Coordinates of N, CA and C in Angstrom, one line a residue:
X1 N -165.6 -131.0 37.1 CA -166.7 -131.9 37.3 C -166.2 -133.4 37.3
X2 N -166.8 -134.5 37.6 CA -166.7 -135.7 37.7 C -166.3 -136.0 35.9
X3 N -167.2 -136.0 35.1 CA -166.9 -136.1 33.8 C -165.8 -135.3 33.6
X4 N -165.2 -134.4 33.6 CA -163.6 -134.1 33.4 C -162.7 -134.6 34.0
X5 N -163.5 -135.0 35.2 CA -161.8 -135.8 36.0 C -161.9 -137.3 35.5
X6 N -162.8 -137.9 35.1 CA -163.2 -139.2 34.5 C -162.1 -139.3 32.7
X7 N -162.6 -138.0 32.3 CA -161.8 -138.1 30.8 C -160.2 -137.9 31.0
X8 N -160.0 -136.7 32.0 CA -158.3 -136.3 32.5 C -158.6 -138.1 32.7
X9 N -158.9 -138.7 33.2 CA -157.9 -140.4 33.8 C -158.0 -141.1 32.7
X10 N -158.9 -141.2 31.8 CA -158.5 -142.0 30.5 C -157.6 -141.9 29.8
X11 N -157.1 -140.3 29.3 CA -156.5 -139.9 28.6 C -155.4 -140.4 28.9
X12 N -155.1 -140.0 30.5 CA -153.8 -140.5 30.8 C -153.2 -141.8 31.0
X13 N -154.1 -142.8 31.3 CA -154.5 -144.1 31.2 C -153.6 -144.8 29.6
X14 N -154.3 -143.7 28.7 CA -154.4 -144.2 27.2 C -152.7 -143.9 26.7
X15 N -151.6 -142.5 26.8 CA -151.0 -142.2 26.8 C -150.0 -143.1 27.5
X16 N -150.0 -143.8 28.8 CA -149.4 -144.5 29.4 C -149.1 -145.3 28.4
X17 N -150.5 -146.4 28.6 CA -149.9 -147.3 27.7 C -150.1 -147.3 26.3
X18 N -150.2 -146.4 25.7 CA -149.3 -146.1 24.4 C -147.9 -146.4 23.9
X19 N -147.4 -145.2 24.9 CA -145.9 -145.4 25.5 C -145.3 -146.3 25.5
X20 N -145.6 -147.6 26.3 CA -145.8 -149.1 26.7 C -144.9 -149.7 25.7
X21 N -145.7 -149.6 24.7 CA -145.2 -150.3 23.7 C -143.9 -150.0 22.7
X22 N -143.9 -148.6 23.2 CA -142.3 -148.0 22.6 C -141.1 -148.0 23.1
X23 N -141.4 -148.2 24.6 CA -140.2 -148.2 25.4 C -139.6 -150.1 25.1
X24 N -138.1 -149.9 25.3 CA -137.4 -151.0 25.6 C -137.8 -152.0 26.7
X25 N -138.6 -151.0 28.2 CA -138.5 -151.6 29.2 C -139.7 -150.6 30.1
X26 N -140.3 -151.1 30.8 CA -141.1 -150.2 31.7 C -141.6 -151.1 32.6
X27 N -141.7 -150.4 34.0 CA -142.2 -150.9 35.4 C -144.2 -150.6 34.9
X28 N -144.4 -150.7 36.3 CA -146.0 -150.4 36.8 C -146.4 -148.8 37.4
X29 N -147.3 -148.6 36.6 CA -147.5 -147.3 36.7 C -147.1 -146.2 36.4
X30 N -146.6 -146.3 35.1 CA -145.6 -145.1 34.4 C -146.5 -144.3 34.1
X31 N -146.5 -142.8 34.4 CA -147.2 -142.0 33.7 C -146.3 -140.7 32.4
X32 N -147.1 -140.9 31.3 CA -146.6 -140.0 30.3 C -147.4 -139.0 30.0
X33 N -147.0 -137.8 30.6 CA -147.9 -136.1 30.5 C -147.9 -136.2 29.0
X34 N -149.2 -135.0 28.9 CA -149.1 -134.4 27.5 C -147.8 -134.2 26.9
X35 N -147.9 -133.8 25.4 CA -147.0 -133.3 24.9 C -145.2 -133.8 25.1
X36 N -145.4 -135.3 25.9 CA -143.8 -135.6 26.0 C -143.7 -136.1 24.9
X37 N -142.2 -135.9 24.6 CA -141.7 -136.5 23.3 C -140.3 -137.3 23.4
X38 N -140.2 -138.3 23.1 CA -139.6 -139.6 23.1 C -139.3 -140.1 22.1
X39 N -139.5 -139.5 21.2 CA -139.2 -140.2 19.5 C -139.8 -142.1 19.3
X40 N -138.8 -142.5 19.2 CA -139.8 -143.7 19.1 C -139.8 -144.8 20.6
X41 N -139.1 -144.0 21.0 CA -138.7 -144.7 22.5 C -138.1 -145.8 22.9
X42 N -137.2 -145.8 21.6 CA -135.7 -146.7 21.3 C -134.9 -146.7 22.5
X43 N -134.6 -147.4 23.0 CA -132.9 -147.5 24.3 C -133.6 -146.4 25.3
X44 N -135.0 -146.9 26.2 CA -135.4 -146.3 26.9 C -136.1 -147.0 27.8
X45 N -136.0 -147.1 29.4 CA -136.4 -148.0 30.0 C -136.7 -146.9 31.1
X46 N -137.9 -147.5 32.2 CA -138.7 -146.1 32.9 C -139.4 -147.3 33.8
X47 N -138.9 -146.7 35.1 CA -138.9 -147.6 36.2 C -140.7 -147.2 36.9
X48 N -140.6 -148.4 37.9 CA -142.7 -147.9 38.1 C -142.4 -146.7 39.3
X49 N -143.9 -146.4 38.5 CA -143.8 -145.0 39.8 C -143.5 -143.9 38.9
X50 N -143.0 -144.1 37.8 CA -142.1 -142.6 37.4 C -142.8 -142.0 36.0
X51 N -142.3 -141.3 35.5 CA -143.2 -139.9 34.7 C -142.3 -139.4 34.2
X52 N -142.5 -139.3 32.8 CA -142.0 -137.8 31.7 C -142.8 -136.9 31.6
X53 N -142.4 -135.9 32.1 CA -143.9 -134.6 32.2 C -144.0 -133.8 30.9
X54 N -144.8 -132.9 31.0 CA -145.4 -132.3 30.4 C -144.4 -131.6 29.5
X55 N -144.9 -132.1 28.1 CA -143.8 -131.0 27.0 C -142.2 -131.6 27.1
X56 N -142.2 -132.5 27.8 CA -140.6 -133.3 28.0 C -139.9 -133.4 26.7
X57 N -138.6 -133.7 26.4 CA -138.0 -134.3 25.6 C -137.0 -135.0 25.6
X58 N -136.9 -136.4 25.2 CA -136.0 -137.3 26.0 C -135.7 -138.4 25.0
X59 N -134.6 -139.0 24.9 CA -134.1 -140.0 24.2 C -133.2 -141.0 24.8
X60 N -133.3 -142.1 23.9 CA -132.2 -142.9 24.3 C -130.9 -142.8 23.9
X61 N -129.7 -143.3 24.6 CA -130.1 -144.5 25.5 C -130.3 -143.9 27.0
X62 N -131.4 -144.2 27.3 CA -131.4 -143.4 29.0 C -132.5 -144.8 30.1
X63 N -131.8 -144.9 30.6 CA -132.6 -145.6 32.1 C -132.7 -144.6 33.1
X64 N -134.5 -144.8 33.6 CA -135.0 -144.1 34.4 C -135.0 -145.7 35.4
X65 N -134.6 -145.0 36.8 CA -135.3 -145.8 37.7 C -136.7 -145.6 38.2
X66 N -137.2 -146.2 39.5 CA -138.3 -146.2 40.3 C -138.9 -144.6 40.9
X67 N -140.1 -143.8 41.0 CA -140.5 -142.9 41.6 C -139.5 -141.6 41.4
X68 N -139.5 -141.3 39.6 CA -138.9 -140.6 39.0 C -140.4 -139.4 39.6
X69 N -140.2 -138.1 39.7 CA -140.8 -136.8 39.3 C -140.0 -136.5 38.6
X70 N -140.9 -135.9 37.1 CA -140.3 -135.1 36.3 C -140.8 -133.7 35.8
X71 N -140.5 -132.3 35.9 CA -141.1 -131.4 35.8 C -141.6 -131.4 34.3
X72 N -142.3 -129.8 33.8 CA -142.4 -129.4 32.9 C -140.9 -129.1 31.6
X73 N -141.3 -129.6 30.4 CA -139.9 -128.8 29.9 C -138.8 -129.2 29.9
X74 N -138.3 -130.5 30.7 CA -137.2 -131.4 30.7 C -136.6 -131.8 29.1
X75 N -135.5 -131.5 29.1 CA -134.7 -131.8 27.8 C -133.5 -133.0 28.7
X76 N -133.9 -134.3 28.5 CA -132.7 -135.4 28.6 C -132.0 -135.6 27.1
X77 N -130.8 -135.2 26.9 CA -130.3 -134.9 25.7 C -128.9 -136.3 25.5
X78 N -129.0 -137.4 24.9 CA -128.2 -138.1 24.5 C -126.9 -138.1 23.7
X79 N -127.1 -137.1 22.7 CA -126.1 -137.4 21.4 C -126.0 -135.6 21.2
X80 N -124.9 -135.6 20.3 CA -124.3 -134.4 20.0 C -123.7 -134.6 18.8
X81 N -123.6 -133.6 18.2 CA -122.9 -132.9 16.8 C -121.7 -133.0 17.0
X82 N -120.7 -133.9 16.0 CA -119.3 -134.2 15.9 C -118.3 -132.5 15.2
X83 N -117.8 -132.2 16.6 CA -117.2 -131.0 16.2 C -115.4 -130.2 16.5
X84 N -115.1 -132.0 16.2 CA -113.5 -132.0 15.8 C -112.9 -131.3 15.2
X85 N -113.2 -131.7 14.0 CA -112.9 -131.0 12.8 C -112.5 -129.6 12.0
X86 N -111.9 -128.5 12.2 CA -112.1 -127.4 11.6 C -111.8 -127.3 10.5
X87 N -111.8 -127.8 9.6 CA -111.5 -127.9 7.8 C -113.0 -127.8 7.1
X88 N -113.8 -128.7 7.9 CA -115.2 -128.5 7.2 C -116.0 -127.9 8.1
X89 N -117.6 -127.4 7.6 CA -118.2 -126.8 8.5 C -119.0 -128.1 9.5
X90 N -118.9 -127.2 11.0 CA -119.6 -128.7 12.1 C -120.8 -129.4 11.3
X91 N -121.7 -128.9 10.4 CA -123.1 -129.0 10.2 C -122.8 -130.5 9.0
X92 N -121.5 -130.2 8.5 CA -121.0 -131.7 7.5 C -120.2 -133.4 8.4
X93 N -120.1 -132.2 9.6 CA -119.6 -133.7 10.3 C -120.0 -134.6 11.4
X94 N -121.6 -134.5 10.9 CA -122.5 -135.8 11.4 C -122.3 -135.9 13.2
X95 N -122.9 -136.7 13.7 CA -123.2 -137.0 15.1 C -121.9 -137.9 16.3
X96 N -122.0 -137.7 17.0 CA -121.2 -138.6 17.9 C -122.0 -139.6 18.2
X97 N -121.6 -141.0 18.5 CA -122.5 -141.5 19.1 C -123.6 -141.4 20.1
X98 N -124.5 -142.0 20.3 CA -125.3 -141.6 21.4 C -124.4 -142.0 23.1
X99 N -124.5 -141.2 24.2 CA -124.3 -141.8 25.0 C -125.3 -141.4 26.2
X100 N -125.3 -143.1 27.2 CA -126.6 -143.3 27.8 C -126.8 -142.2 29.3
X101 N -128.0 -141.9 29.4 CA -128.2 -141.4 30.7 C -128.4 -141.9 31.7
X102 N -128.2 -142.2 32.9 CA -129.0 -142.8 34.2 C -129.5 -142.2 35.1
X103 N -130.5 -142.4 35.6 CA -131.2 -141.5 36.5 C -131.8 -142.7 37.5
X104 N -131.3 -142.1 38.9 CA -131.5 -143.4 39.7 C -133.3 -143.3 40.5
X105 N -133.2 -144.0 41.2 CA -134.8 -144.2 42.0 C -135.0 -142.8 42.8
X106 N -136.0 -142.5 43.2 CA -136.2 -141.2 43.7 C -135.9 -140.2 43.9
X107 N -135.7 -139.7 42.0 CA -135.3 -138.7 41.8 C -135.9 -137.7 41.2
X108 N -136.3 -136.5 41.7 CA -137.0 -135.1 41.1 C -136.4 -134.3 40.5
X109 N -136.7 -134.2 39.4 CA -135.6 -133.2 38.5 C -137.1 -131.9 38.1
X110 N -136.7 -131.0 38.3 CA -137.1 -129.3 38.3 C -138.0 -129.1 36.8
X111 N -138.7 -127.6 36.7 CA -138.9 -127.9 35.6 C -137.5 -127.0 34.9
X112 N -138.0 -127.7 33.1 CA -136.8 -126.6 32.4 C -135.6 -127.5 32.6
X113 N -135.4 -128.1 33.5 CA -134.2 -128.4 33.7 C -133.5 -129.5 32.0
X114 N -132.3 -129.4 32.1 CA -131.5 -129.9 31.0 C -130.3 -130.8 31.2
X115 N -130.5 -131.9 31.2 CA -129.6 -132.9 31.3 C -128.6 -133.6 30.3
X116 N -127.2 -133.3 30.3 CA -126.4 -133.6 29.0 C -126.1 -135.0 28.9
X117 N -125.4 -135.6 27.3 CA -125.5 -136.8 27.6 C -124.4 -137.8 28.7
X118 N -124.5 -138.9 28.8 CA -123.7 -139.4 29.4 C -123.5 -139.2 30.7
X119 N -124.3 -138.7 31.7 CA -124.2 -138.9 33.1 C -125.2 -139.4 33.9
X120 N -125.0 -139.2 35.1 CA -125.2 -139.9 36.1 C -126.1 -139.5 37.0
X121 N -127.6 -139.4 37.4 CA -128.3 -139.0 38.2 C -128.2 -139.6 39.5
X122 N -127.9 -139.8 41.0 CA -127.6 -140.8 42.1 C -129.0 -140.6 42.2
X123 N -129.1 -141.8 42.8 CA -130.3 -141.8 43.6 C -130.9 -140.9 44.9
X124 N -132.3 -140.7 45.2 CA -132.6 -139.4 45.8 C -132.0 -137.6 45.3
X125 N -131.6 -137.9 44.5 CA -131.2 -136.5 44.4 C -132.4 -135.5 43.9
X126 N -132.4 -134.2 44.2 CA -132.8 -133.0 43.4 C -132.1 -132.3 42.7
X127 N -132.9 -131.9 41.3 CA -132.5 -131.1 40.7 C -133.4 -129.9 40.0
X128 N -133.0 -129.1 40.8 CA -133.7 -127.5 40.5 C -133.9 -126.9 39.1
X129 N -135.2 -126.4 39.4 CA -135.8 -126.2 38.4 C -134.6 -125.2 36.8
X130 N -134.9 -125.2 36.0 CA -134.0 -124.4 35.0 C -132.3 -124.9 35.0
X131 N -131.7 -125.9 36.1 CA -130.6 -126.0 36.1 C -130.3 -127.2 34.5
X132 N -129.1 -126.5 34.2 CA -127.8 -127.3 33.2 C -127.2 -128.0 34.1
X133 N -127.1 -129.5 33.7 CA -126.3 -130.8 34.6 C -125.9 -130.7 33.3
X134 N -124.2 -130.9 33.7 CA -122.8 -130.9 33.3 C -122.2 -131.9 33.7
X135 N -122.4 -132.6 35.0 CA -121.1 -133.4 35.5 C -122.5 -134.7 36.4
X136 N -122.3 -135.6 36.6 CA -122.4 -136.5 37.4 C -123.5 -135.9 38.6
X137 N -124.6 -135.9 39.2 CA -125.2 -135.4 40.6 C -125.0 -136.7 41.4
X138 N -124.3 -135.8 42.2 CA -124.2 -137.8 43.7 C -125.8 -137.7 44.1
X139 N -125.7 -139.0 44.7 CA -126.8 -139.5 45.4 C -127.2 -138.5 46.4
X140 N -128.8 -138.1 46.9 CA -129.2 -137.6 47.9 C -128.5 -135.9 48.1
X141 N -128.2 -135.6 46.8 CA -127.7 -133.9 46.9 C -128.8 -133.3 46.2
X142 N -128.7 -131.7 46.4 CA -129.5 -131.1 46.1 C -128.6 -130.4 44.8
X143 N -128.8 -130.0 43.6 CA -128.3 -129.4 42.5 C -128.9 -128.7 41.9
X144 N -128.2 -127.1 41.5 CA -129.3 -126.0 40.9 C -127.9 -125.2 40.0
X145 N -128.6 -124.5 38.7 CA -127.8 -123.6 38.6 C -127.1 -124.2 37.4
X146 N -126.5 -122.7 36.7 CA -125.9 -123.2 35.3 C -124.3 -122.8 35.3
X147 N -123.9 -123.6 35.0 CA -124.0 -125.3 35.0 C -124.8 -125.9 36.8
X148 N -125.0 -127.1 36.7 CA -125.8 -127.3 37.9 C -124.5 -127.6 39.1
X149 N -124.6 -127.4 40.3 CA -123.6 -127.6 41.2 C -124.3 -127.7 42.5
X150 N -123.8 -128.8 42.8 CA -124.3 -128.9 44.6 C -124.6 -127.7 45.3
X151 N -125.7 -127.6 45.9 CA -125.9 -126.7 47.0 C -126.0 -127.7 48.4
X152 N -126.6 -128.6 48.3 CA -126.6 -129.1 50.1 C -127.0 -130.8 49.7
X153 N -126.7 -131.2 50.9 CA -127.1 -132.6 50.8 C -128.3 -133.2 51.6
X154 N -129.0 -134.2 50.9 CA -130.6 -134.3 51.9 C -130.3 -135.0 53.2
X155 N -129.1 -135.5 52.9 CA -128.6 -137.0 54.5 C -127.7 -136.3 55.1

């Protein structure tokens, strides 16, 4: 009905700019699905046009560009568990630093999909649903698969 699509636009309206205020940085027209989670949305910047979907989980430090799609279930993962050491157990030897993500302008990333810290999204790229990104995606490729690996390019 009209009254449900009227409350669906507020909600989402309200969530946006919720968000607003946690991020580092934000364009025009961000939208934030249910259930994303962002922690406080420290070292996070999210270009207009673009979206953390539904059930997301994402941290800084990560820059989103312009006319992001983002599926269901997305894990952007920053930092990791410092696991040099074999004298103590990993669980005593604290975090690595965080390192940042980038994800360029017109980029669709799958649902499910899982992105490690420290790389590189190019611009236009896809990235298929359920795939592990390991390494860098160039610009305008298509990427699927665990670990994720080029299948074709859009140009």
């Amino acid at each position: 009905t009209n009254n449900t699509l009227m409350i669906s636009k507020i909600i989402r309206w309200l969530r946006s700019n919720v968000a607003c205020g946690c991020f580092d940085w934000h364009g025009k027209n961000i939208n934030i699905e249910k259930g994303a989670d962002f922690g406080r949305g420290t070292g996070i910047s999210i270009g207009d046009n673009s979206g953390i979907g539904v059930n997301c989980v994402v941290r800084g430090p990560l820059v989103m560009g312009s006319d992001i799609m983002m599926g269901p279930n997305v894990r952007i993962i920053t930092g990791k568990h410092n696991t040099e050491r074999t004298d103590i157990p990993m669980r005593l030897q604290g975090f690595l630093p965080n390192k940042l993500v980038t994800i360029g302008d017109d980029v669709w990333i799958g649902d499910g999909v899982i992105i490690l810290p420290g790389l590189n999204i190019g611009k236009g790229a896809i990235i298929g649903a359920g795939a592990v990104v390991t390494k860098d995606v160039p610009e305008y490729s298509v990427v699927a698969g665990v670990p994720a690996k080029v299948v074709k390019y859009r140009k």
